[in-house]
Coordinates of C-alpha atoms and ligand atoms in Angstrom, one line a residue:
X127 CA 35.8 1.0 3.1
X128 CA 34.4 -1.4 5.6
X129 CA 32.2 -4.7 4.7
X130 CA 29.6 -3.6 7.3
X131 CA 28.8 -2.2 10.8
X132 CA 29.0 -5.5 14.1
X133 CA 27.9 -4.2 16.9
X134 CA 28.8 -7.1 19.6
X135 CA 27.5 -7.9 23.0
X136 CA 29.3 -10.5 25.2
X137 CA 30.0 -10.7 28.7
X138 CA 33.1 -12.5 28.5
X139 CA 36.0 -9.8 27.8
X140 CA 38.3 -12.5 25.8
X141 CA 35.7 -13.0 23.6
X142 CA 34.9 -9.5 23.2
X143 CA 39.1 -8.7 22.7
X144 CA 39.2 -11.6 20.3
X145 CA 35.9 -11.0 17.9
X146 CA 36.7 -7.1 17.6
X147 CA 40.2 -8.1 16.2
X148 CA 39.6 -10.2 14.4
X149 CA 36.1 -8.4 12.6
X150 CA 38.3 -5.6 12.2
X151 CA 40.5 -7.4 10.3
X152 CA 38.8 -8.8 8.0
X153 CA 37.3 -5.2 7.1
X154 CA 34.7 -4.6 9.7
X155 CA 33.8 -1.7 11.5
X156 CA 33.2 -3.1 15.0
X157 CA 31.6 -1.5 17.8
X158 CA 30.5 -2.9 21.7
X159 CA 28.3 -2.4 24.1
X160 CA 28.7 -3.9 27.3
X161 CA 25.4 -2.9 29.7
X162 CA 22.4 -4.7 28.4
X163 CA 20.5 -1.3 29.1
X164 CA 22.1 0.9 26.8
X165 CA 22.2 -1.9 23.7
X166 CA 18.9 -0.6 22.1
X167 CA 20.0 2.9 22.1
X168 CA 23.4 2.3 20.6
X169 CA 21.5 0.5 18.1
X170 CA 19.4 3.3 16.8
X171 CA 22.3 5.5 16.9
X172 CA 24.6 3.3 15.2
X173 CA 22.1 1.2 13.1
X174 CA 24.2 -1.0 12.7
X175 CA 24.1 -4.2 10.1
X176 CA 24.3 -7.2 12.2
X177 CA 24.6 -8.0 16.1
X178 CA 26.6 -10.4 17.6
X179 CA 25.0 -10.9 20.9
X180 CA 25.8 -13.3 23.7
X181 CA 22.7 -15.5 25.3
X182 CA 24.3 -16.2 28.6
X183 CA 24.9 -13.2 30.3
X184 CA 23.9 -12.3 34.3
X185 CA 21.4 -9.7 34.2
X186 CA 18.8 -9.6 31.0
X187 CA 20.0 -12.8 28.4
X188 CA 20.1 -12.5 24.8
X189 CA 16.6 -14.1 24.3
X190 CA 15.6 -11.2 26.3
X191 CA 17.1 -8.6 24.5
X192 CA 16.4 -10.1 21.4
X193 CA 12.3 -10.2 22.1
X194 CA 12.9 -6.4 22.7
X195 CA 15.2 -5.5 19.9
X196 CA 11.9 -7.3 17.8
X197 CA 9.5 -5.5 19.3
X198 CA 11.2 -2.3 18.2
X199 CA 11.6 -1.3 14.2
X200 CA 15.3 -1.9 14.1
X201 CA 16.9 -3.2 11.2
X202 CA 19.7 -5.4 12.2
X203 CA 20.0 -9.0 11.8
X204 CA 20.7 -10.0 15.0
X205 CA 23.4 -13.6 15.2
X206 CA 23.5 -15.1 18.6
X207 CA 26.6 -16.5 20.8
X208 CA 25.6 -19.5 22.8
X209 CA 27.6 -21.7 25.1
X210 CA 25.1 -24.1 25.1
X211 CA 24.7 -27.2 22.0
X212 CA 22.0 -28.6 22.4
X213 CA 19.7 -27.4 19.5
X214 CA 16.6 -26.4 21.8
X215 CA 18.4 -22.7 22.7
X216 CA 19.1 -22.5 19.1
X217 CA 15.9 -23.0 17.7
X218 CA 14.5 -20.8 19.8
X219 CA 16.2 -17.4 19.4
X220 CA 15.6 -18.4 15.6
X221 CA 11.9 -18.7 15.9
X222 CA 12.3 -15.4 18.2
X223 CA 13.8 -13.7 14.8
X224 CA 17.4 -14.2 14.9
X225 CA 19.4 -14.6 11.8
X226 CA 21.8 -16.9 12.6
X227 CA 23.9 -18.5 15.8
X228 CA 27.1 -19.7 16.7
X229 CA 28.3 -22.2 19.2
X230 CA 31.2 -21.3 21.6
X231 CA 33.9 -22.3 20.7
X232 CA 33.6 -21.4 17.9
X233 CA 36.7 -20.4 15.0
X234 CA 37.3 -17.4 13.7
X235 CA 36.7 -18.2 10.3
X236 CA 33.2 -19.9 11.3
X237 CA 32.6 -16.6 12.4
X238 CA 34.1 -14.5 9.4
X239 CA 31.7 -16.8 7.0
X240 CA 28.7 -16.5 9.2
X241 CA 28.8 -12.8 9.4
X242 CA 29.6 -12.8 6.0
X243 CA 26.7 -14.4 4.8
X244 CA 24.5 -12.8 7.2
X245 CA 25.3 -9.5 5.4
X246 CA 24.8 -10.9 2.1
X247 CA 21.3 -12.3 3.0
X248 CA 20.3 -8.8 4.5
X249 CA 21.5 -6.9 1.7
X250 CA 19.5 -9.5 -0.5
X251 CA 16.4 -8.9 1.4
X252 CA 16.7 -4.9 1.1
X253 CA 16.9 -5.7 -2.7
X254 CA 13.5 -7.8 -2.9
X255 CA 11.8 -5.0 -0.4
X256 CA 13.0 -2.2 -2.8
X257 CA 11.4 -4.2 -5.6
X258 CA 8.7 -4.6 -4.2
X259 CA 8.5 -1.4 -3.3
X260 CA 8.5 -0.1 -6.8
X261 CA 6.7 -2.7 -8.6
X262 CA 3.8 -2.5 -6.4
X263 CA 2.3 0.4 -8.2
X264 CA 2.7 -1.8 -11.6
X265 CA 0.4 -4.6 -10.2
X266 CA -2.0 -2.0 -8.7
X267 CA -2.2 -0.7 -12.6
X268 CA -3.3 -3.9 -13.8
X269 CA -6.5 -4.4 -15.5
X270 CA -7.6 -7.8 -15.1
X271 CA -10.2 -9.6 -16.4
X272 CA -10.6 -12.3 -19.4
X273 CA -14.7 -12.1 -19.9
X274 CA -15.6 -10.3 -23.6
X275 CA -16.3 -7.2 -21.9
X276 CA -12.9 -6.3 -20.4
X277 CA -11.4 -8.0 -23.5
X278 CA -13.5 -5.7 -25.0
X279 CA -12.3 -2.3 -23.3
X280 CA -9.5 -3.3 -23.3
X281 CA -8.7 -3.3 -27.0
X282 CA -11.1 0.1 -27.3
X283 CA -8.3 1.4 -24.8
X284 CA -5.0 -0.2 -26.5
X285 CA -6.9 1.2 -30.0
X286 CA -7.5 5.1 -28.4
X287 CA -3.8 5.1 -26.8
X288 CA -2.5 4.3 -30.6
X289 CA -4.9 7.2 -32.0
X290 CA -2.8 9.6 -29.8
X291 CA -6.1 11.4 -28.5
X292 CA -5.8 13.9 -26.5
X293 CA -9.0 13.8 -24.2
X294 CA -10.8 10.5 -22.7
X295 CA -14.3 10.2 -20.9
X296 CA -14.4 6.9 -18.5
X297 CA -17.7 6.9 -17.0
X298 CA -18.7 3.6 -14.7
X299 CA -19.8 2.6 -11.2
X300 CA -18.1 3.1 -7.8
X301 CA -15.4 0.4 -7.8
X302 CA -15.3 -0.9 -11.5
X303 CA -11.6 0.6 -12.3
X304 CA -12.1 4.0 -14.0
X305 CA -8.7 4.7 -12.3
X306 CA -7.5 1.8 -13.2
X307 CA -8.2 2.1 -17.0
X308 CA -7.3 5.7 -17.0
X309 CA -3.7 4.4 -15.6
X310 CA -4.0 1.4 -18.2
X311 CA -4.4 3.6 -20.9
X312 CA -1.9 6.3 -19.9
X313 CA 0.9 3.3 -20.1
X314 CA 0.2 2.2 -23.5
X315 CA -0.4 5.4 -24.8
X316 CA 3.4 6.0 -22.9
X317 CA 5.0 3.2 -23.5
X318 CA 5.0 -0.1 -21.1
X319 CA 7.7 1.0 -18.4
X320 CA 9.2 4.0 -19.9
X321 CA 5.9 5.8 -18.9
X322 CA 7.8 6.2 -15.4
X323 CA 9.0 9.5 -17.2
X324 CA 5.9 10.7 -18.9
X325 CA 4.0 11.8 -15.5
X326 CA 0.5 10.8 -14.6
X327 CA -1.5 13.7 -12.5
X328 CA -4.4 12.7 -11.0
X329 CA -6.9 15.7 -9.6
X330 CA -9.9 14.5 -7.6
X331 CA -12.3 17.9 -8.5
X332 CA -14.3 16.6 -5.6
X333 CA -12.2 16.7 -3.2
X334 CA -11.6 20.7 -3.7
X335 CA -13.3 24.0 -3.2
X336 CA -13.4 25.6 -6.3
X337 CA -10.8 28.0 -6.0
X338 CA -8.2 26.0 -4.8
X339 CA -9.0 23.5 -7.6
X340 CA -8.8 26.2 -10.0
X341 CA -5.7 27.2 -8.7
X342 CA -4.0 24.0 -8.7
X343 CA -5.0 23.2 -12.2
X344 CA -4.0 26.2 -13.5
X345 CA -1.6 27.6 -11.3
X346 CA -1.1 31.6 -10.9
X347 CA 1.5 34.2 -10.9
X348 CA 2.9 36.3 -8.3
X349 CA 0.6 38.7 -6.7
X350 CA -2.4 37.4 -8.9
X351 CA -4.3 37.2 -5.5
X352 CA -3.1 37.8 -2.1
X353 CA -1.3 34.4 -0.9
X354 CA 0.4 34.1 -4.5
X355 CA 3.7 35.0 -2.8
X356 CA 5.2 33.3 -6.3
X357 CA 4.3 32.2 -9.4
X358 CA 3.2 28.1 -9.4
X359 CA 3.1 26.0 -11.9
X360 CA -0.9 24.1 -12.4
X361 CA -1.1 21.1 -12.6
X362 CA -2.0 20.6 -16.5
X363 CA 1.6 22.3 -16.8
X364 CA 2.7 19.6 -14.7
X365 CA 1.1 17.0 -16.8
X366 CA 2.9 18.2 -20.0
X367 CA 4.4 15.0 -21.9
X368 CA 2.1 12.5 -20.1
X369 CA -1.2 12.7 -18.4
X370 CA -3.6 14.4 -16.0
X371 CA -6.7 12.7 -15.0
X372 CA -9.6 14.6 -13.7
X373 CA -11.4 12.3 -11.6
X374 CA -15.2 12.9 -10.5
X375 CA -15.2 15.7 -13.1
X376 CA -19.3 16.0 -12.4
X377 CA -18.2 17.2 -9.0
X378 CA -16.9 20.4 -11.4
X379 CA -18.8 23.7 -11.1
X380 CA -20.2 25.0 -13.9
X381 CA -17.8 28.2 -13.6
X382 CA -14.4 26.0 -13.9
X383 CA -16.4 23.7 -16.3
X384 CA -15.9 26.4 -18.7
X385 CA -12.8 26.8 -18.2
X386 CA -11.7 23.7 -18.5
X387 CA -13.3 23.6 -22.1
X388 CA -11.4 26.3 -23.4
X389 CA -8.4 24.9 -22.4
X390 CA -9.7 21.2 -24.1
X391 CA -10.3 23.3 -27.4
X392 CA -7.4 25.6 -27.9
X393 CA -5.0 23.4 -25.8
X394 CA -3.5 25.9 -23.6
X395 CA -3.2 27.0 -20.6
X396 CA -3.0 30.6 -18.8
X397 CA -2.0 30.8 -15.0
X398 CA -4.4 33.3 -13.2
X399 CA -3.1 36.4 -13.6
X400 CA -1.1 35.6 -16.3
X401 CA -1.1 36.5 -20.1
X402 CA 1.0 34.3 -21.4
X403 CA -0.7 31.1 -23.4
X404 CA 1.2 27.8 -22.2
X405 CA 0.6 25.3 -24.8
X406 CA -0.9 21.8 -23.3
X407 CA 0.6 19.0 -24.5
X408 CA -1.1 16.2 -22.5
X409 CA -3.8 13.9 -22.4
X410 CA -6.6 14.8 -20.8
X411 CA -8.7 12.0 -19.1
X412 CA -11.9 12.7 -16.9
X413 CA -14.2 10.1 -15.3
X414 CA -17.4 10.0 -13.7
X415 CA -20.0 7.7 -12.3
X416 CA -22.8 10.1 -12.9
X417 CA -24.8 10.0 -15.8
X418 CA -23.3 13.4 -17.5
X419 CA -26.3 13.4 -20.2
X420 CA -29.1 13.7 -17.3
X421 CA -26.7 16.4 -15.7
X422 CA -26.7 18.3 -18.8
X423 CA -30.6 18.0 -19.3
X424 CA -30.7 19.0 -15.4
X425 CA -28.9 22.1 -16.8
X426 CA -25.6 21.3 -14.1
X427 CA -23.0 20.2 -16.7
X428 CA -22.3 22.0 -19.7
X429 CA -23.2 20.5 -22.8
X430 CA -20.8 21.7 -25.3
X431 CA -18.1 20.6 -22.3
X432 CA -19.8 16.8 -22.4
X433 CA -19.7 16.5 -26.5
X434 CA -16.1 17.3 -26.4
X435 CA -15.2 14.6 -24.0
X436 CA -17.5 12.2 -25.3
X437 CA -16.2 12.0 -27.9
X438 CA -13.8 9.2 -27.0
X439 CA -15.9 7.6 -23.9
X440 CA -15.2 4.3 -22.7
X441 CA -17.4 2.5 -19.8
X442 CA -15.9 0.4 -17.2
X443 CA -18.0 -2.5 -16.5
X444 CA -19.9 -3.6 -13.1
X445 CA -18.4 -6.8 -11.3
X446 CA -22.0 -8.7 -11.7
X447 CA -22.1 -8.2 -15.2
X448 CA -18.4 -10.2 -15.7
X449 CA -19.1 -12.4 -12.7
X450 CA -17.0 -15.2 -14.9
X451 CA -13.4 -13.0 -13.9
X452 CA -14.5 -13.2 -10.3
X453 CA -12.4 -16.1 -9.7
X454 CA -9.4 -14.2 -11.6
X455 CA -9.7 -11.1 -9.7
X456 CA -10.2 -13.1 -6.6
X457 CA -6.8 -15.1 -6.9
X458 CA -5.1 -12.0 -8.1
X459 CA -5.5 -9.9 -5.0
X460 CA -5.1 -12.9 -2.8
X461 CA -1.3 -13.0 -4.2
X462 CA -0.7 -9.2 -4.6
X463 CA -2.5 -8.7 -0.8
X464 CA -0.8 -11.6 0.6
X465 CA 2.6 -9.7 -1.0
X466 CA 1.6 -6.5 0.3
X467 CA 1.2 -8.0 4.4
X468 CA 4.3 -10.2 3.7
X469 CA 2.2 -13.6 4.4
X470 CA 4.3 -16.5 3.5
X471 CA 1.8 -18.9 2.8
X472 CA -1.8 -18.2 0.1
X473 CA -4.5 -19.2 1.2
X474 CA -7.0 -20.7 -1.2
X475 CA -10.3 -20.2 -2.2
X476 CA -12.8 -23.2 -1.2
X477 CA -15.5 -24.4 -4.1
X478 CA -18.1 -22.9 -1.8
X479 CA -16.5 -19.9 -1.1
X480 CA -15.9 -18.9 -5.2
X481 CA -19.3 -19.8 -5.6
X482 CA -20.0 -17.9 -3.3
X483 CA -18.6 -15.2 -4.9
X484 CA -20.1 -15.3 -8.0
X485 CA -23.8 -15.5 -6.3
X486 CA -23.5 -12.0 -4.9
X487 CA -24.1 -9.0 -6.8
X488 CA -20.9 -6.8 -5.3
X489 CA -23.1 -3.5 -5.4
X490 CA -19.5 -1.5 -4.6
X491 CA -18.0 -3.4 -7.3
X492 CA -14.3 -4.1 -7.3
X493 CA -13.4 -2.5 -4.6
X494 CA -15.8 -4.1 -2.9
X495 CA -14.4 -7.5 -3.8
X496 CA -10.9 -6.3 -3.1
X497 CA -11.4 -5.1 0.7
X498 CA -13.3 -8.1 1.5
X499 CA -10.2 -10.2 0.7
X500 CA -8.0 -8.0 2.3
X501 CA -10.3 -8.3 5.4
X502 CA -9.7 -11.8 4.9
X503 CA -5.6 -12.2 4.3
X504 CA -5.3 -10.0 7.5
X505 CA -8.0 -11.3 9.9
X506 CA -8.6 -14.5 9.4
X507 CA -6.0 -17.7 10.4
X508 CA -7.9 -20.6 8.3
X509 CA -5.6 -21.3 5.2
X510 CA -8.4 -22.4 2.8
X511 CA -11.3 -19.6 2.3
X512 CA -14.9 -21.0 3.2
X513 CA -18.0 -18.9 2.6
X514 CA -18.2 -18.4 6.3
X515 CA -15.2 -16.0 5.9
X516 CA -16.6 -14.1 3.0
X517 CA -18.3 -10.8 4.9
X518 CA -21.0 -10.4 2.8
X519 CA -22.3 -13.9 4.1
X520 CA -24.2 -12.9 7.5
X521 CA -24.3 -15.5 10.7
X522 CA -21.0 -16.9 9.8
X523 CA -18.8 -18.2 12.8
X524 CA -16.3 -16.0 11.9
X525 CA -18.4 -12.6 11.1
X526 CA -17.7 -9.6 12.7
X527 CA -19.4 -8.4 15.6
X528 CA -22.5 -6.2 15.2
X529 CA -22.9 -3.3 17.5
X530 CA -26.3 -2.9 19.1
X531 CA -27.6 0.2 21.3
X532 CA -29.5 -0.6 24.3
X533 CA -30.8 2.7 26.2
X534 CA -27.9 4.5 25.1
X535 CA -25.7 2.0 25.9
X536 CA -23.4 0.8 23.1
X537 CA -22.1 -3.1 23.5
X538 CA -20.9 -5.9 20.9
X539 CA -23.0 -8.9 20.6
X540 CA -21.3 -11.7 20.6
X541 CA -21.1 -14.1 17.2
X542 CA -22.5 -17.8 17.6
X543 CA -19.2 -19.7 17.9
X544 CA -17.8 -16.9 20.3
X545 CA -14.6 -14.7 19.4
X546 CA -11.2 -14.3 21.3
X547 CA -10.5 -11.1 22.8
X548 CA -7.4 -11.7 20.4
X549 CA -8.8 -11.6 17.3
X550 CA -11.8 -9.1 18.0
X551 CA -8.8 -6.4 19.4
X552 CA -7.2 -7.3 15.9
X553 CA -9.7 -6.8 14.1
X554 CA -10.8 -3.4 15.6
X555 CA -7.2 -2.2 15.0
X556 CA -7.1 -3.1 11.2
X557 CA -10.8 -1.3 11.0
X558 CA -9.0 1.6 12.8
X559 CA -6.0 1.5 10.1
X560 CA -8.2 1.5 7.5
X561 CA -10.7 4.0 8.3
X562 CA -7.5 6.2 9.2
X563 CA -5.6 5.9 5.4
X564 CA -3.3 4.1 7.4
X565 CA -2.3 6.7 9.9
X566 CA -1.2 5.6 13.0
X567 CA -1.8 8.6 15.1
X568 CA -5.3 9.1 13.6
X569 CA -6.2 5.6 14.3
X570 CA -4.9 5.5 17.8
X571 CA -7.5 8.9 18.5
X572 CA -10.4 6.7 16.9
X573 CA -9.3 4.0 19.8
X574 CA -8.4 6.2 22.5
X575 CA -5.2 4.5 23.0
X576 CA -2.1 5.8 23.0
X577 CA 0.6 6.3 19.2
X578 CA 2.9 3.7 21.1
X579 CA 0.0 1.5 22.2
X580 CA -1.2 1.0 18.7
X581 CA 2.2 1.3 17.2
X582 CA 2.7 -1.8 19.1
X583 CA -0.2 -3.8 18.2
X584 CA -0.2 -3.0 14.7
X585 CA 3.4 -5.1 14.9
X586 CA 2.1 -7.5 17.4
X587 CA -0.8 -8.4 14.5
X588 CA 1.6 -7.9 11.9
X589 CA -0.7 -5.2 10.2
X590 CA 1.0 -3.4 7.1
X591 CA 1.2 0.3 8.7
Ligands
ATP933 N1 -9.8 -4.7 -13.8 C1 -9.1 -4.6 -12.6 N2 -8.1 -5.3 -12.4 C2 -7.4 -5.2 -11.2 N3 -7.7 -4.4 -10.3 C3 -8.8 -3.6 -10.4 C4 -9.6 -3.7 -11.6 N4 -10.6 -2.8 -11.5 C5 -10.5 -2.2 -10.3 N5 -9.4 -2.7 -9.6 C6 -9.0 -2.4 -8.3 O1 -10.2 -2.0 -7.6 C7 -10.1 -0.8 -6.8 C8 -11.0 0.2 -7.4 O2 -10.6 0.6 -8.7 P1 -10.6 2.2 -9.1 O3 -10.2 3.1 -8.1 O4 -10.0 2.3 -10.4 O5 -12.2 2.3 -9.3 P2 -13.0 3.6 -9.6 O6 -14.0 3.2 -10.7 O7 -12.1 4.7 -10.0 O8 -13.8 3.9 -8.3 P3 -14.5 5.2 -7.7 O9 -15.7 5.4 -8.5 O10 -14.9 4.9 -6.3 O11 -13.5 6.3 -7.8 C9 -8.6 -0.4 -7.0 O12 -8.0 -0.9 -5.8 C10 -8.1 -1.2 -8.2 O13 -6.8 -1.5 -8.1
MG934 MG1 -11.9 6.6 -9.0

C-alpha cells in the first residue's frame, strides 16, 4: 500500500530521476509531469496528495502555477523546490498557499520528512473539516439563551421530552426558534447524541399543494392513482422511532387537517390506497406563528384538531422580550459563523455596537439577528463591530447602498464615505448567494454573469458556497 500519491514537477531531469527513486522507495506512489500546461489536468485526474513543484523553470514558474492551481478547487498541498535561499521567494509561495518548501540542495531524508509531514498535516486537516462537517448541525440545534424565559422553556421542554408525549404545539414569531426547540426537544426526548438514529422529519405543509403533501405524509400503494408506479413509504412511516415535525401546520387545509387528526388519535397510519393500519410510533410536533384559536373562530382550522395539540403547547419567545441573551446569541453566532466561513480571527463586539443591539426591537426575531451578523463576518474587514456596521443602523459609513429609480432608470446612490467597487461587487455576490440558497448557477442568472465567473468570485471573496 503506498503512504500517498507525489506528483512532481521539475525541470531539471536529475532531480526528477533522483526524487522519483527515492519517493518510491520509501513507499510512494510517484507520478511527473513535465509541460507546465498539462500539470492542472494531471492533477484532477490523479488528485493527487501533495506536489512537489520546482519555482525556477523557463516557461510559466512555480509561483505561477501555484496562483493557478489556487484559483482552482484542487486539494493538494502543494511543497515548492527552490534554488534560491534567501527567504523572500519562500515566504512568498507560502503566503500564495503553499504548504511547505525545500531549498536545493536539499537531502533526501530532508525530503522524506517534509513530505512526510506534509501528509500528516493534510490528513489532519481532512479530520477537523469532517468534524466540522458533522458537528455543525449540533451547534445549529442549540437553544441558547440564559434570561427566565428560555430557562423557562427550556425546562417545560426537558419536562415534556421525559413525559414521553407523543404530540407537541410550538407556536411563536417568525425567527424565535420554533425549529430550533422542536429539534431541542426531539434530542432529549432521544437521547443527547444517540438521537443520530432516531430520525427527525421535518414537512413544511406550506411549502406543498395538498396532494403532494398528502402523499408524502402518508405515502400510497401501487396503482392507488396514476403515477403510483410503486408503493412509497410517507413520511410519518419514515418518522417511526423518532420524530416528524410539521412545520407551518396553519398552512394545512382543512381536508388533510382531518386527516391528520385521526392519525393523532388512533396513532396509525394508512397509505392511500391501502387497507392496512401502520401503527405510528413517533412524536408528532407541529408549529405555527398564527394564532390557531382565531383560525378556529374564523372557522379555517379545526377545532377538535387544535385541542389535541394543544394539549402540550409551548411558546417560543420574541428576541425583544429577552433582550438580556442578545449579547449571548450575538457572540454565539459570531464563533459558529466565523467557523462556518473559516475566518481565523473573531471579531468583537464594540460597547456601542451591543448596545446597539439591545435598543432595537428585531421585528424578524432571531433570524433577524443571525443574518445581520452573518452580513457582518462576511462583508465587513473592521475586526471590532461598531454600530455603523450593524444594518439596522441607517447612514452608517459602511451601509449598503440603496437603489433609487429615476425615470425608469435604476442606479446605486452612493454611501457618505464612498464604497470600493471591491467591496460593493462582494457584497452583491453574497446578496446573490443568499437569495439563491446558496446555488451557484441560480445566483450567477440573478447577476447575469457567467457559473465560472461567479464560481470565481465567490473564491476570490472567500464566500462559503
Ligand atoms: N435559542 C436559539 N439559540 C440559538 N439559535 C437560535 C435560537 N433560536 C433561533 N435560533 C436560530 O435562528 C434561526 C431561526 O430559528 P428557527 O428556524 O428555529 O425559527 P422559526 O421560529 O422556526 O422561524 P420561522 O417562523 O420563520 O419558521 C435559525 O438559524 C436558528 O438556528
Ligand atoms: Mg420554522
Amino acid at each position: 500500500m503506498s503512504l500517498g500519491k507525489i506528483l512532481l514537477m521539475d525541470d531539471d531531469a536529475l532531480i526528477v530521476t533522483v526524487l522519483l527513486k527515492a519517493l518510491s522507495n520509501n513507499g510512494y506512489q510517484v507520478h511527473t509531469v513535465a509541460e507546465s500546461k498539462n500539470l492542472l489536468s494531471k492533477m484532477r485526474a490523479w488528485s493527487p496528495d501533495v506536489l512537489l513543484l520546482d519555482i525556477n523553470m523557463p516557461g510559466k514558474n512555480g509561483l505561477e502555477l501555484l496562483e493557478e492551481i489556487k484559483q482552482e478547487d484542487i486539494d493538494t498541498e502543494v511543497v515548492m523546490l527552490t534554488a534560491d535561499d534567501t527567504a523572500e521567494t519562500a515566504i512568498k509561495a507560502m503566503k500564495l498557499g503553499a504548504g511547505d518548501y525545500l531549498t536545493k540542495p536539499f537531502d533526501i531524508d530532508e525530503v522524506v520528512i517534509v513530505i512526510g509531514n506534509t501528509i500528516k498535516n493534510r490528513t489532519l486537516k481532512h479530520e477537523v473539516d469532517y468534524y466540522r462537517k458533522i458537528c455543525a448541525p449540533i451547534f445549529e440545534k442549540e437553544l441558547i439563551g440564559q434570561t427566565e424565559p428560555v430557562k423557562n422553556l427550556r425546562n417545560e421542554i426537558s419536562r415534556i421530552a421525559e413525559a414521553g408525549v407523543s404530540t407537541v404545539l410550538i407556536t411563536g414569531e417568525n425567527g424565535t426558534g420554533k425549529e430550533v426547540t422542536a429539534r431541542y426537544l426531539h434530542r432529549l426526548r432521544y437521547g443527547g447524541c444517540a438521537s443520530g438514529h432516531a430520525p427527525f422529519v421535518a414537512v413544511n405543509c406550506a411549502a406543498l399543494p395538498e396532494t403532494i403533501l398528502e402523499s408524502e405524509l402518508f405515502g400510497y400503494e401501487k396503482g392507488s392513482f396514476t403515477d403510483a408506479k410503486s408503493d412509497k413509504e410517507g413520511l410519518f412511516e419514515a418518522a417511526c422511532g423518532g420524530s416528524i415535525l410539521l412545520d407551518e401546520i396553519g398552512e394545512m387545509k382543512l381536508d388533510l387537517q382531518s386527516k391528520l387528526l385521526r392519525v393523532l388519535e388512533e396513532k396509525t397510519i394508512r397509505r392511500i390506497g391501502g387497507n392496512k393500519e401502520i401503527p405510528l410510533d413517533a412524536t408528532v410536533i407541529a408549529t405555527t406563528n398564527r394564532n390557531l384559536a382565531e383560525m378556529v373562530a374564523e372557522g379555517s382550522f379545526r377545532m377538535d384538531l387544535f385541542y389535541r395539540l394543544n394539549g402540550f403547547a409551548l411558546q417560543t419567545i420574541p428576541l425583544r422580550e429577552i433582550k438580556e441573551d442578545i449579547p449571548l446569541l450575538a457572540e454565539y453566532f459570531l464563533s459558529i459563523i466565523s467557523q462556518k466561513y473559516n475566518k481565523k480571527n473573531v471579531k468583537r463586539f464594540s460597547p456601542a455596537a451591543e448596545a446597539s443591539m439591545k435598543a432595537y426591537d428585531w421585528p424578524g426575531n432571531i433570524r433577524e439577528l443571525k443574518n445581520a451578523i452573518e452580513r457582518i463576518v462576511v462583508l465587513e474587514q473592521a475586526e471590532i463591530i461598531t454600530p455603523e456596521h450593524l444594518p439596522f443602523r441607517q447612514g452608517g459609513s459602511n451601509s449598503l447602498l440603496t437603489a433609487g429609480d429615476v425615470e425608469g432608470v435604476c442606479y446605486f446612490i452612493l454611501p457618505e464615505g464612498g464604497i470600493s467597487l471591491d467591496d460593493l461587487e462582494k457584497n452583491l455576490i453574497w446578496q446573490a448567494m443568499q437569495k439563491a440558497n446558496q446555488n451557484k448557477a441560480q445566483a450567477a442568472k440573478l447577476l447575469g454573469i457567467s457559473y465560472n465567473a461567479i464560481r470565481w468570485q465567490v473564491k476570490k471573496f472567500g464566500l462559503v458556497g
